[in-house]
Structures are given as C-alpha cells and as structure tokens.
Coordinates of C-alpha atoms in Angstrom, one line a residue:
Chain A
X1 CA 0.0 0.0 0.0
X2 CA 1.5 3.3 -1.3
X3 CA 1.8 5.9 1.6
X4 CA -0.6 8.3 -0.6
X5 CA -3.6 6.0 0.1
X6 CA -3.3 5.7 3.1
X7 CA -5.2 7.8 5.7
X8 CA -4.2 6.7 9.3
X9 CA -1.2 4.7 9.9
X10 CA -0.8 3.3 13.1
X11 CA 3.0 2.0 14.0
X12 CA 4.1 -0.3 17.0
X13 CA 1.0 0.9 19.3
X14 CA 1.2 0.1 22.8
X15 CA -1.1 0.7 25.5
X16 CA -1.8 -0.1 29.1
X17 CA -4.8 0.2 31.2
X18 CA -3.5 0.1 34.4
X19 CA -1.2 -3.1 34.4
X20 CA -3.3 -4.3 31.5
X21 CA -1.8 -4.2 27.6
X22 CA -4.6 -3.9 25.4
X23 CA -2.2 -2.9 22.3
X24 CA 1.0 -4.8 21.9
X25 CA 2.9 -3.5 19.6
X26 CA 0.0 -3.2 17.0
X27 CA 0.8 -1.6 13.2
X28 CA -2.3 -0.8 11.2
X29 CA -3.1 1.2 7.4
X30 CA -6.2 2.3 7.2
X31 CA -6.5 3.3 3.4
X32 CA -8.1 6.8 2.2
X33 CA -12.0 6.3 0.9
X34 CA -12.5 3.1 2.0
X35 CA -14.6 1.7 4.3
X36 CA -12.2 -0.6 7.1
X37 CA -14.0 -2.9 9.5
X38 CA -11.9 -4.3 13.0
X39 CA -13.2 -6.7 14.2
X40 CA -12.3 -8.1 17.3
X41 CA -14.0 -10.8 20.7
X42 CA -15.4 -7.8 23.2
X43 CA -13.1 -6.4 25.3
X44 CA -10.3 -6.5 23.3
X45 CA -9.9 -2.5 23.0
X46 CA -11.6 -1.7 19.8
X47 CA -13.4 1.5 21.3
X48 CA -9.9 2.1 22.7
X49 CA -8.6 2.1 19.8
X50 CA -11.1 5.0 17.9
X51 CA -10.6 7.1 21.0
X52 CA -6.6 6.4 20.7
X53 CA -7.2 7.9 16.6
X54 CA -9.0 10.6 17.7
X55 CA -6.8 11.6 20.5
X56 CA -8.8 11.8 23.4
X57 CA -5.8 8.7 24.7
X58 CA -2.5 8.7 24.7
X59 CA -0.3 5.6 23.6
X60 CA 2.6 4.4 25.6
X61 CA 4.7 4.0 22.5
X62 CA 4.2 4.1 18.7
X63 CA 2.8 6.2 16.6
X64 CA -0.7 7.2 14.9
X65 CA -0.8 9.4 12.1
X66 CA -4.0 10.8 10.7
X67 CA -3.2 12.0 7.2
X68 CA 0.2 12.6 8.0
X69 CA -0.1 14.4 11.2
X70 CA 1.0 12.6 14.4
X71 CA -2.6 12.8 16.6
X72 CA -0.9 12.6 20.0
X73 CA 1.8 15.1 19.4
X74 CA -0.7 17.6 18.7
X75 CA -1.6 21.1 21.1
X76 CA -4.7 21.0 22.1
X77 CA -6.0 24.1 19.4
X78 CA -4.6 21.9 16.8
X79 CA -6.0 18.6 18.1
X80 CA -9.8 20.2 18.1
X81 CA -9.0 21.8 14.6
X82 CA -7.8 18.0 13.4
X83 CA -11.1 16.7 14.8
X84 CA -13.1 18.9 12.7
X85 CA -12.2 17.1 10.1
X86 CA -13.2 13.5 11.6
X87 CA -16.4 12.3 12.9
X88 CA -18.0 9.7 15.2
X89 CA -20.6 7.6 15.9
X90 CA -21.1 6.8 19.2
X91 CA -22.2 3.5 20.6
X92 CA -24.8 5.3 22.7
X93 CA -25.1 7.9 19.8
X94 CA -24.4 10.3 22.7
X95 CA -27.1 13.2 21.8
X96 CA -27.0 16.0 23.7
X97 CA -30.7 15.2 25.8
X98 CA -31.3 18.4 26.9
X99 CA -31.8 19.6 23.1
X100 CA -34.0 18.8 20.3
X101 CA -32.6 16.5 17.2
X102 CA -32.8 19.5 15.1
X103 CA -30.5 21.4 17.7
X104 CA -28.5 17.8 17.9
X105 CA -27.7 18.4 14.4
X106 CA -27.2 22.5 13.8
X107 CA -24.6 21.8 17.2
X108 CA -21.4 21.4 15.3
X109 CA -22.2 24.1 12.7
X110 CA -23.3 26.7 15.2
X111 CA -20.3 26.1 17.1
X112 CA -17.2 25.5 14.5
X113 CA -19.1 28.3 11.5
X114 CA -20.6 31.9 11.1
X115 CA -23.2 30.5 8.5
X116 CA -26.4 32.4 8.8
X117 CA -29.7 30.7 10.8
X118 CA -31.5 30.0 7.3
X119 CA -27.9 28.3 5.9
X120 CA -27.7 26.1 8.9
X121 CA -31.4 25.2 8.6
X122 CA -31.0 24.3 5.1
X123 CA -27.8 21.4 6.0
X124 CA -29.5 20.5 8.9
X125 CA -32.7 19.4 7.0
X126 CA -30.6 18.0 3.8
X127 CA -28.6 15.6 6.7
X128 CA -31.4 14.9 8.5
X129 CA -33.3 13.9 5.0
X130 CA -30.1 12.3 4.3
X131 CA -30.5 9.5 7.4
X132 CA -34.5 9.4 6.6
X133 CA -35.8 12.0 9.4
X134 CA -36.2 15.3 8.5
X135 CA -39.6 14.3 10.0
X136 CA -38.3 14.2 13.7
X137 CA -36.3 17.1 13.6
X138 CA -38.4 18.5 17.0
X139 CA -38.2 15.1 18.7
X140 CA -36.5 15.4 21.6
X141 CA -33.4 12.4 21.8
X142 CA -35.8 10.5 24.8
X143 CA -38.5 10.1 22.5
X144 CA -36.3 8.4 19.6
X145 CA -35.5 4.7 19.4
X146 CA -32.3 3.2 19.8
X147 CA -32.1 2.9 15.9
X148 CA -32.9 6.5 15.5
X149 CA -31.1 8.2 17.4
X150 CA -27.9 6.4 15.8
X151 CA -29.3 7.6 12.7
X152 CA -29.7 11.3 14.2
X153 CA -26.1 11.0 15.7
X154 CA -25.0 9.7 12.5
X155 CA -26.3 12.8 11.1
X156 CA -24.4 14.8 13.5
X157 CA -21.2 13.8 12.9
X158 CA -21.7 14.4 8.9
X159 CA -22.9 17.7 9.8
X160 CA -19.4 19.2 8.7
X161 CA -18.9 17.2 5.7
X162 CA -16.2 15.1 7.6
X163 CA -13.1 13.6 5.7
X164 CA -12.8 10.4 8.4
X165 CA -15.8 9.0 9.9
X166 CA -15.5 6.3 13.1
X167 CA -18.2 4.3 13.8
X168 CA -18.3 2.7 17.5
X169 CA -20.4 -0.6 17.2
X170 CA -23.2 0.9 15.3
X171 CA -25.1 -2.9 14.9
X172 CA -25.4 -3.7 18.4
X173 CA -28.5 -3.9 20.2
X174 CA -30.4 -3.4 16.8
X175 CA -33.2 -4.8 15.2
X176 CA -33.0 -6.3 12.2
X177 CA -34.6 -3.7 10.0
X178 CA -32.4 -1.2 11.8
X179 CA -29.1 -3.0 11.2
X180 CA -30.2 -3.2 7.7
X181 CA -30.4 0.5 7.3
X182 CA -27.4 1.1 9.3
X183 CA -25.6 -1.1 6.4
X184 CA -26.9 0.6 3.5
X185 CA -26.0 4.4 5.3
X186 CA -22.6 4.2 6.1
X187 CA -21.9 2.3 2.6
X188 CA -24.0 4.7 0.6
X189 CA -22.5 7.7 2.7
X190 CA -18.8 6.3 2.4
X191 CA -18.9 6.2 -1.9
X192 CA -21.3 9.6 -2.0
X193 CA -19.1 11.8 0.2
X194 CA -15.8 10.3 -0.4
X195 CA -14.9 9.6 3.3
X196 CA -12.9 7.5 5.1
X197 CA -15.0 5.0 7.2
X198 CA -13.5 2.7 10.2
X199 CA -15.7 0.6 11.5
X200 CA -15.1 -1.2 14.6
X201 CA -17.9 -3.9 15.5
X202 CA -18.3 -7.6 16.3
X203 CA -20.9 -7.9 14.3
X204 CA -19.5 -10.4 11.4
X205 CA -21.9 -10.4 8.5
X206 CA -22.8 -7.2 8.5
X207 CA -19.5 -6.0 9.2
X208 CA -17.9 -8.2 6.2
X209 CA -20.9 -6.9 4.0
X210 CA -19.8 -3.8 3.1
X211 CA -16.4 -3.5 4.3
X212 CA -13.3 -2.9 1.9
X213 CA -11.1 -4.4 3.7
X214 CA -11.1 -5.5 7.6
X215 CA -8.7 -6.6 9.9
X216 CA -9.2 -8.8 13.6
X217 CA -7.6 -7.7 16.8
X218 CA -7.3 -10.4 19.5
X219 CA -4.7 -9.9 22.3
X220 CA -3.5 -6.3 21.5
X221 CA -2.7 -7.5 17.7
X222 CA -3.5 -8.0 14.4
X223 CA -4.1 -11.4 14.0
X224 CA -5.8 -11.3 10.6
X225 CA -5.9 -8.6 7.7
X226 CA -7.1 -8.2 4.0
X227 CA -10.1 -7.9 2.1
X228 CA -13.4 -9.8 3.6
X229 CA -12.5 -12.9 0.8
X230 CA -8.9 -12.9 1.9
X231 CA -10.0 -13.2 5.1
X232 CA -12.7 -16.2 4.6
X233 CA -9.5 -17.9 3.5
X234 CA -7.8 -17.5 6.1
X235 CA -5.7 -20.3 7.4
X236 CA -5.4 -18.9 11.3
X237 CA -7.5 -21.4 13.2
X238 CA -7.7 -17.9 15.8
X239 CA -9.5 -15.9 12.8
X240 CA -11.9 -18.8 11.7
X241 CA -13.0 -19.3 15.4
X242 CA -13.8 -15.6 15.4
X243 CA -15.2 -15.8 12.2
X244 CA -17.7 -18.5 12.4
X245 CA -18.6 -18.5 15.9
X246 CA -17.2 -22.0 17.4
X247 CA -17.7 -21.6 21.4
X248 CA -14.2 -23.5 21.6
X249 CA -11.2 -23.3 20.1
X250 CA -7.6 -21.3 20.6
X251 CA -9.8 -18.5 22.6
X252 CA -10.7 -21.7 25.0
X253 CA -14.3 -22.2 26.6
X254 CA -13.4 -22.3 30.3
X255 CA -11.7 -19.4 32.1
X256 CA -7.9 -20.5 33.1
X257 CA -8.7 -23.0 36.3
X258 CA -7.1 -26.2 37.9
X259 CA -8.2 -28.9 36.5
X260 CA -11.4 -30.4 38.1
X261 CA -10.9 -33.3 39.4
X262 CA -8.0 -31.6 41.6
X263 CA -10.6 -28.3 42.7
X264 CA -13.5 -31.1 43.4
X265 CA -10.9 -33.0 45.7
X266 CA -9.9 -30.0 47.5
X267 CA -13.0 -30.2 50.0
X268 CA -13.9 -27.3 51.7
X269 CA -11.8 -25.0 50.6
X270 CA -13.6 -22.4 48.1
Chain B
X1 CA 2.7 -3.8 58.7
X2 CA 4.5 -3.1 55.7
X3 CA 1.0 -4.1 54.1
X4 CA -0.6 -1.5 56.4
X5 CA 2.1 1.5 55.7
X6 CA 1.4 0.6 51.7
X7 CA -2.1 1.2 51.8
X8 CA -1.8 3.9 54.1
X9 CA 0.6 5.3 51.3
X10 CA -1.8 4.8 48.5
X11 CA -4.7 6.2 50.3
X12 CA -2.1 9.4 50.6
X13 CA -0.9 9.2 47.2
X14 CA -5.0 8.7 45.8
X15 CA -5.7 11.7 47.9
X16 CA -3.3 14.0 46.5
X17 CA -3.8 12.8 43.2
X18 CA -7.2 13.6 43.5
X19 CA -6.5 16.9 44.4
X20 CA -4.2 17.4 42.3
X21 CA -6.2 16.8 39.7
X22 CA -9.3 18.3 41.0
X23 CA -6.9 22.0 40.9
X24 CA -6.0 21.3 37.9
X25 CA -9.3 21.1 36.2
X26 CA -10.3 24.2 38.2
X27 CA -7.8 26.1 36.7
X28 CA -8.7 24.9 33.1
X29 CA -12.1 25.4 33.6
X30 CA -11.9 28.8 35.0
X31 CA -9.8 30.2 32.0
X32 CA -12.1 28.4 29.8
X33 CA -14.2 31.5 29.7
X34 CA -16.6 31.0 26.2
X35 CA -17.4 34.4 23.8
X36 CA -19.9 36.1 25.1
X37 CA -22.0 35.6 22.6
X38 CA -22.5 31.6 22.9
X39 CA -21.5 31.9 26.5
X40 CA -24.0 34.3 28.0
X41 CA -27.3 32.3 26.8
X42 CA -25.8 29.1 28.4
X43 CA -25.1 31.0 31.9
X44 CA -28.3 32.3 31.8
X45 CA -30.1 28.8 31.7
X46 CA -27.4 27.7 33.9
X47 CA -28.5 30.5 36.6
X48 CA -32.2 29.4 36.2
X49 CA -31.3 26.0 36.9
X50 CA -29.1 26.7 39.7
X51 CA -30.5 29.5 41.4
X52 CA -33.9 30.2 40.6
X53 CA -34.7 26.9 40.9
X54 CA -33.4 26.7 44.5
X55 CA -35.5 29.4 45.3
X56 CA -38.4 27.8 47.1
X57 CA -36.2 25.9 49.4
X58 CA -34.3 28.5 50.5
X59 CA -37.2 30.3 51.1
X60 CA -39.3 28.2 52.9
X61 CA -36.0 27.3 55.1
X62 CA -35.0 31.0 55.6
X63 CA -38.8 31.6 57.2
X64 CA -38.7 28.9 59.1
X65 CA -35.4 29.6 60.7
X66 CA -36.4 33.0 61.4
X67 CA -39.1 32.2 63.2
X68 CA -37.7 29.7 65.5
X69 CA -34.7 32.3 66.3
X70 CA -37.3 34.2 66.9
X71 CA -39.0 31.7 69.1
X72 CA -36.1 30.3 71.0
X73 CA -34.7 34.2 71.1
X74 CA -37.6 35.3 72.6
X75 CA -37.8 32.6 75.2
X76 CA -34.2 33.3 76.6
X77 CA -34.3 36.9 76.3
X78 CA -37.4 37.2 78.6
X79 CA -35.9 35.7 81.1
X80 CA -33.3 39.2 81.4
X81 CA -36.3 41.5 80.5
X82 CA -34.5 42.1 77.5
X83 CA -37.1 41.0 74.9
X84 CA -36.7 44.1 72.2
X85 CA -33.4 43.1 71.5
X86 CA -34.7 40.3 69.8
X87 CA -34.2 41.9 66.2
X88 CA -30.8 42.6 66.9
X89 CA -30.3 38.6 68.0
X90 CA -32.4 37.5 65.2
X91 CA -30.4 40.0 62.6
X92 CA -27.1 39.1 63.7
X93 CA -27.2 35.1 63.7
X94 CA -28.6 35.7 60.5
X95 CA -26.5 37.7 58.3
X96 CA -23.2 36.6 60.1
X97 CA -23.6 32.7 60.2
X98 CA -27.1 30.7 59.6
X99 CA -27.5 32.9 56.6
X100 CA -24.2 31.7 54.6
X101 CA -24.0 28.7 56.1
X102 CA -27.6 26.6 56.1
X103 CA -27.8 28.5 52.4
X104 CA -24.6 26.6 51.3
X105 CA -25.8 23.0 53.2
X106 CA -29.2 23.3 51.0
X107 CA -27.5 24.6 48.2
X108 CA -25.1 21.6 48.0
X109 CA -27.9 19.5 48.3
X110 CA -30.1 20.8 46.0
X111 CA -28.4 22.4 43.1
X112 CA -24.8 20.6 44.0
X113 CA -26.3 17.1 43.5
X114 CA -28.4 17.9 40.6
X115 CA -24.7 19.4 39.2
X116 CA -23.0 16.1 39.7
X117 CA -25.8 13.8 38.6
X118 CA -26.1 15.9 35.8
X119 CA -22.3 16.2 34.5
X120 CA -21.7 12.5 35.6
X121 CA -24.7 11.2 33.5
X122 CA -23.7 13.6 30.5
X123 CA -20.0 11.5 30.8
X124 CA -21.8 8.2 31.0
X125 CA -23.7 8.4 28.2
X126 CA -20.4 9.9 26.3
X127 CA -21.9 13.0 25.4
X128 CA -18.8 15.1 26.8
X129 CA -16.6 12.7 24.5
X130 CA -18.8 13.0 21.5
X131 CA -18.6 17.1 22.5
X132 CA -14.5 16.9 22.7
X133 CA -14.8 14.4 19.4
X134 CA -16.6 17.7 17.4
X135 CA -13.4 19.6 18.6
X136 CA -15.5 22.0 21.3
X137 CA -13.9 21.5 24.9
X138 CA -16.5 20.3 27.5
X139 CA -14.7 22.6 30.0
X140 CA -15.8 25.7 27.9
X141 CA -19.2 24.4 27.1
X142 CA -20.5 22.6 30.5
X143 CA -18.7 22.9 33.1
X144 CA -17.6 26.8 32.8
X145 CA -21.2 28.1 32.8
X146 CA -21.8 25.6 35.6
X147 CA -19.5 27.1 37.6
X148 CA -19.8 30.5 36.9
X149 CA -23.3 30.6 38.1
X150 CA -23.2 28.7 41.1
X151 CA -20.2 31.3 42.0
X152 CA -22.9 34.1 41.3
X153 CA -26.3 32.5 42.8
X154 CA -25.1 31.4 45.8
X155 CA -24.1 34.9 47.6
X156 CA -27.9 35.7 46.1
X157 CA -29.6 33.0 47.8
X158 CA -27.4 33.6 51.2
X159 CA -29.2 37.4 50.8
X160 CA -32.6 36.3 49.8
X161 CA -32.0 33.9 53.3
X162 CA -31.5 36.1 55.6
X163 CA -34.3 38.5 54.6
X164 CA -36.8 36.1 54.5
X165 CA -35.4 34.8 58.3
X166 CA -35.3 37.8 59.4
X167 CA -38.9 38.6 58.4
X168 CA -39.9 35.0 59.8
X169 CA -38.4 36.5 62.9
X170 CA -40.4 39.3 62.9
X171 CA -43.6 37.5 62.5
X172 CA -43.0 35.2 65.6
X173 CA -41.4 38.0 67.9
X174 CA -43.5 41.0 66.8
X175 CA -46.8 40.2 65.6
X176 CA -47.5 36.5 67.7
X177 CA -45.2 37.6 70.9
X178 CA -45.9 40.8 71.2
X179 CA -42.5 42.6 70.7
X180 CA -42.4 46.7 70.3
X181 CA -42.4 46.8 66.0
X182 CA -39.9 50.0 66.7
X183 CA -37.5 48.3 68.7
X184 CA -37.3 45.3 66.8
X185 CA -36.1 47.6 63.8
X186 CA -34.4 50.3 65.4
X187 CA -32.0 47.6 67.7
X188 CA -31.4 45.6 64.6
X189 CA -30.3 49.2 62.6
X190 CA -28.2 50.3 65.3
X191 CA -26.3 47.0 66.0
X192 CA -25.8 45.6 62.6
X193 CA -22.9 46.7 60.9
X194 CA -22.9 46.8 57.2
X195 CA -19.0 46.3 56.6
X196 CA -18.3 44.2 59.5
X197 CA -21.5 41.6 59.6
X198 CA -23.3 42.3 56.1
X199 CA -20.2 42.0 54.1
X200 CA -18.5 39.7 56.1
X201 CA -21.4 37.2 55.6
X202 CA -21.6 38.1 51.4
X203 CA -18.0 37.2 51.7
X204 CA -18.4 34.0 53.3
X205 CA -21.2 33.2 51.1
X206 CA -18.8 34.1 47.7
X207 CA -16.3 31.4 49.6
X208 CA -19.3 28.5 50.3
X209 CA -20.1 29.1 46.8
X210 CA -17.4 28.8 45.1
X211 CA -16.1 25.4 47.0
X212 CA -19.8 24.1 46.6
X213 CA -19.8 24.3 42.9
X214 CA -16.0 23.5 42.8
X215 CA -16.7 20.0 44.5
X216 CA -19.7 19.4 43.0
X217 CA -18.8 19.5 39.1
X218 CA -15.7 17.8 39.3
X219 CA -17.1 15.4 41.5
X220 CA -19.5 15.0 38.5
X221 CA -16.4 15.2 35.9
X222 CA -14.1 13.2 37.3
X223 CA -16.8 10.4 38.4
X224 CA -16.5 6.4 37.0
X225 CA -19.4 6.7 33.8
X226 CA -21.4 3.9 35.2
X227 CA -24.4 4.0 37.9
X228 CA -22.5 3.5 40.9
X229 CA -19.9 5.7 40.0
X230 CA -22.3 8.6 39.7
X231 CA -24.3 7.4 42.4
X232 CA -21.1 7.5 44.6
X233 CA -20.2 10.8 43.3
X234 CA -23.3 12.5 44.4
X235 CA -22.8 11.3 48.0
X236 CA -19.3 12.8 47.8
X237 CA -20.5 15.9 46.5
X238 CA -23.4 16.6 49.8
X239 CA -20.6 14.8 52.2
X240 CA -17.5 16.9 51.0
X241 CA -19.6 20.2 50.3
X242 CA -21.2 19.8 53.6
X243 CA -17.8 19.6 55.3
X244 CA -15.9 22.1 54.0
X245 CA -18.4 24.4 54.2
X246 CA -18.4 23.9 58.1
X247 CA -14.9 24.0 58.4
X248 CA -14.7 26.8 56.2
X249 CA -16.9 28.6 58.3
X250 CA -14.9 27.9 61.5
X251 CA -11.9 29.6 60.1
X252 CA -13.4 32.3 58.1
X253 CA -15.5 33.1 61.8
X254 CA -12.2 33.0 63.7
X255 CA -10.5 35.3 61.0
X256 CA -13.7 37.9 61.0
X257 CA -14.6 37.8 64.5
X258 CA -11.6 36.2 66.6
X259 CA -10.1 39.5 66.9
X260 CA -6.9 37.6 66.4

C-alpha cells in the first residue's frame, strides 16, 4: 500500500490500562476512501482504539498518524482543529438530551461556523433527509428509538462534511430492520461523500458486508488482515474461530482454572 | 505492617492525586471562559437552573429559621427582660452565620447534587466525548457556565435567606409575641454593621459558593461513567460540600470575628 492511500497509519502501538496491555505492539493502514471494518471478541480495546485515533488517549509507544499528522503530538488548538475534520458515531449515539434533534444536528455548525440561521437550517434538513428523518427534527433524543437516534447521531457527525468517519459498534442492540439501514447508510455515505470509514464492531456479516477491507484484533494484535474474501480464506484457526462463531477453540471455553478433578478434591476450601 | 504502611501510602498518594487533579481542572475550567455571545445564553439557563430553581427551598428554610430564632430568642431573652433586642439577636445570627451557612448545606444539596448527577450522566452516556470528538472542549461548554453561576447565585440565595429569616423573625417576635415593632427595627439598625456583619457574611457566602460548585462539578467530571460511579459521586458531593463548608466557616468566623 503506497503511503498516498493511506489515511491513518498506526505503527508499533502500545497501550496499558492500568497493568493491563490492550495494544502490543499493534501496526495498522487504514487506506483513504475506503470503508475498514476491525473486528475483534469484546473487550479486546476496539473502542480504545477510535478514542486512541481521535486523541482523546494517549499511547505508551508508537505512533498514529492521521493523514500525516501525528494525533498525539498535537496542542490541544490543533487537536480540536484536526477533529473537525473527523467524525464519530457513538455506541450510545451520545445526543445531547437536553436539546431537540434538530438542535443535535445544527450543534457542530453553530459552534465551529458563522453560516447564517436559514444556511444552517438548510444542512440540517438535507442531513437529516439524508438518514431518513427530517420528520423528527423537534423530537427530543428521549422520545427516539435506539435505531434512531444512531441515525440522528449519525447525522451529526456528517454535519461538517467530515473527511474520516469512526463508527463505534453501530449494529449492536439493533433490530434487524435497523441493522439493515445502518448497512446501506454508512456504505451509501462512504462512496457519496468520499470519506474514510472505520468501523469497529463484532458484528461479522454485516461487518464483512460492506467492508473494503477488515482486519481482527485479538490480544492487543492483528491477527488477521485483507479484504473480507482474503479473510474467509484464512488459514489462522484464531481468525476462523472468530469468524464462524465456534464456542471453543484457541480462545478456549473455560476461564484458566485447575483442572477439576484436583478443585473437586480439594473439599472445603472455596 | 508493611502491608498497612502501603495502603496507608496509596490512600495518601489517591488523595493527593485527587487533588491534584481536582486544581488542575479548576484552573482549566476557570480560564475556559466561552465568547460572550455563545457563553451568556448558556449562563443564563445555567443560573435558572441553579438558582432560581433553589428558590423555594431557601425560602421556605430562611422563614422557618427566622421564626424559630425568633421563638427560642424570645424565650431566653425574657428571662433578662430584655425581649426588644430580639431583632438585633435575630439579625445578627442571620447575616453573620445561619445565613451563609444553612444556604450553602441546601444549596449543595439541592443544586450541588443535581450538578453532579447531571455532568456524571452527561460522561456516562459519552456526550462530553462526542462534544471533545466535534473539537469543542467540555470545560468551555458545560462545566464553565456551571461554575460561573453557582459562583454568582449562591451569595444571592445567602441574601434572599437572611431576609426572609429575618422577616420570619419578625412574624414570631412582633406580631405573635408581642414585641415593640420599633425596637425590633431600630435595635437591629443600630447594632448591625454593614461592613463588618453584612459584608462579612456576602463574603463568606462568595467562599461557600465557590467550594460548593467546585466539588460538586468535578465530583460530576471526574466520576467512574457507570451508575454506581455517579451514584457514589453524588454522596461525595453533599458529604464533601457539607464539610468544608463547616470547616470553612470555623476559620473564616475566627478570622472575621476572633479578633486575632
């Protein structure tokens, strides 16, 4: 992959929570107008790893570049100017609830542009039609359903025409219908406006679906990379356990213990 | 022992990190002033939701407390046929101490709670990360207007308290007890100073408020995003609020009055 189509580039990342590593040493391209899916068991710092891009963490070592700037060297000023240019979708879709979705929506351009009320109101409504509810612009986000308010947050975050758009688990807890519409956004959003997409989710056929290219993260690493039919054929017995579902396999059933018959001898002892 | 030194270190250690980082954000947060134009509108609600909605209970408190004072000021006085100086009694306790202080203890209950549920359930449900994530700093945006109007209400509500109390005092004493309506008025003229009691009281009330608010939205800030955390962190708020604002009062009192 030529450094020119690339967008982020993430080298040697290391992280620690606490005593914990979740990233090892983990290098990552994430190439430019394309929509990247990692995938990874829960728990294994995939939410970590947005907020890490978008700077809101600091690595230990290593290095993340977002089109050629290094995120965590960044001044404050310069960090909040970079993330203009990104946005994200919550899990939560984290609306402000003390505003309506229409005031959800105008937030980033009231606060980051000088455009005129009737400007604003005229990309507010065209985003809003955009995600299918330009009808619920005076809903407040209590009275929307989970499915809508990713839509509304989704909205949101495209509100300033965004180069790089993150998208934190957007198929869990979703109904069918809504996962389905969730699909056909970000892939219809990704070739209309020419963004970037990451996509970080669990969710394995939907994720595959309309990915470009996806990558698996199990232990702080990359343990499987390429494009979703490189990655069906994937020898690693770590990445078709992941893949298909199998309840046992190199990510083992039980929890590290003694063996039984040893902990059922022991007697009183808890 | 060794394992008892360690924890008592790491208890130190948590402490002053806490604090540490607690003056930290306070400093960020107070230079974090917005433009007037976005920031004034968000003050103003922030005022409403602070102050004027804490109205009523430091109302109702401020009468009531008046009239016991009045009551239990009354009862004593009698006893030294000194009954008309029950303005001047009433007045005093007022404006120097109950007024300040009992408005700060309702104040961190009422609006200092509502501050740190509020700003802790705003973290849980990631809307301050979405907020830094659109490049605007949460500091600016929330917690600066926050702060700046329970720094304003709270001297406001301390006033507000010790009118009403002393009107509550006058209702027991003068019109149920029988008190001289002159003397009442003209003891509590003559004895209350306006530099040395009024002000001193505003100023304590300026100190209660600012700690008060302090506490209360980085207690909400700084809390763990998940129920317990902000459950927790609302206890700490009324707990820690309430204390300091007794101790403060000791030292503040023995600075004012001590003559030391």
């Amino acid at each position: 992959m030529t450094s020119e189509s690339t967008f982020i580039d993430i080298q040697n990342l290391v992280f620690l929570r606490g005593e914990r590593r979740i990233f090892d040493g983990l290098s990552l391209q994430i190439p430019r107008g394309k929509v990247t899916a990692i995938m990874g068991p829960s728990g294994t710092g995939k939410t970590t790893l947005l907020k890490l891009i978008g700077g809101q963490l600091r690595p230990e070592s290593g290095r993340i570049t977002v089109d050629g700037i290094c995120v965590h060297k960044l001044r404050r000023s310069a960090l909040y100017d970079l993330r203009k240019r990104m946005g994200m979708l919550f899990q939560s879709g984290a609306l402000f609830s003390d505003i309506s979705t229409y005031e959800n929506v105008a937030f980033p351009l009231r606060v980051h542009t000088k455009l005129p009320e009737d400007m604003i109101r005229d990309i507010v409504l065209m985003k809003l039609e955009a995600v299918g509810l330009r009808g619920a612009r005076d809903l407040m986000p209590s009275e929307l359903s989970g499915g809508m308010t990713r839509r509304v947050a989704l909205a949101r975050s495209i509100a300033l025409d965004p180069e790089l758009i993150m998208y934190d688990e957007p198929f869990t807890g979703q109904d069918p219908i809504a996962k389905g519409v969730l699909v056909e956004m970000i892939s219809k959003l990704n070739r209309s406006m020419g963004l970037t997409s990451v996509l970080v989710s669990h969710d394995v056929p939907e994720s595959l679906s309309i990915c470009d290219y996806a990558c698996i993260v199990s232990n702080g690493q990359v343990i499987g990379a390429g494009t979703p039919e490189e990655l069906q054929d994937n020898p690693s017995e770590r990445v078709q356990q992941f893949l298909q579902g199998k309840p046992d396999g190199p990510v083992p059933f039980h929890y590290p213990a003694e063996p039984i018959a040893e902990d059922l001898a022991g007697g009183a002892q808890r | 022992m060794i394992d008892r030194l360690a924890t008592i270190g790491r208890g130190t250690f948590d402490i002053l990190a806490s604090l540490g980082r607690s003056s930290e954000f306070l400093v960020r947060s107070l230079i974090a002033v917005p433009r007037p134009a976005t920031g004034l509108p968000l003050l103003v609600k922030q005022i409403y939701a602070v102050g004027v909605l804490s109205l009523a209970i430091i109302v109702v408190s401020g009468l009531f407390i008046g009239m016991v004072l009045g009551l239990q000021g009354y009862n004593i006085l009698t006893d030294y046929g000194s009954e008309q100086a029950i303005g001047q009694m009433v007045a005093l306790t007022l404006v120097r101490e109950l007024g300040p202080v009992v408005t700060a203890l309702l104040f961190a209950g009422r609006a200092g709670s509502a501050l740190t549920a509020e700003i802790g359930l705003m973290k849980a449900t990631e809307q301050l990360s979405s907020m830094e994530m659109m490049g605007v700093d949460p500091l600016r945006r929330v917690i600066a207007p926050r702060f700046w109007a329970g720094f304003i209400t709270m001297p406001l509500l301390a006033m507000i308290f010790s009118v009403v109390g002393i009107w509550g005092g006058m209702l027991v004493g003068v019109d149920w007890l029988g008190v001289f309506e002159g003397s009442y008025w003209a003891n509590m003229q003559s004895s209350v100073d306006f530099g040395e009691d009024v002000l001193n009281g505003v100023i304590k009330s300026i100190v209660f408020g600012f700690v008060c608010t302090w506490i209360a939205v980085y207690q909400g800030y700084d809390s763990v995003p998940t129920s317990e955390g902000i459950s927790s962190a609302t206890t700490k708020t009324v707990v820690y609020s309430s204390l300091a604002v007794l101790g403060l009062d000791f030292i503040l009192t023995a600075v004012m009055f001590g003559d030391i």
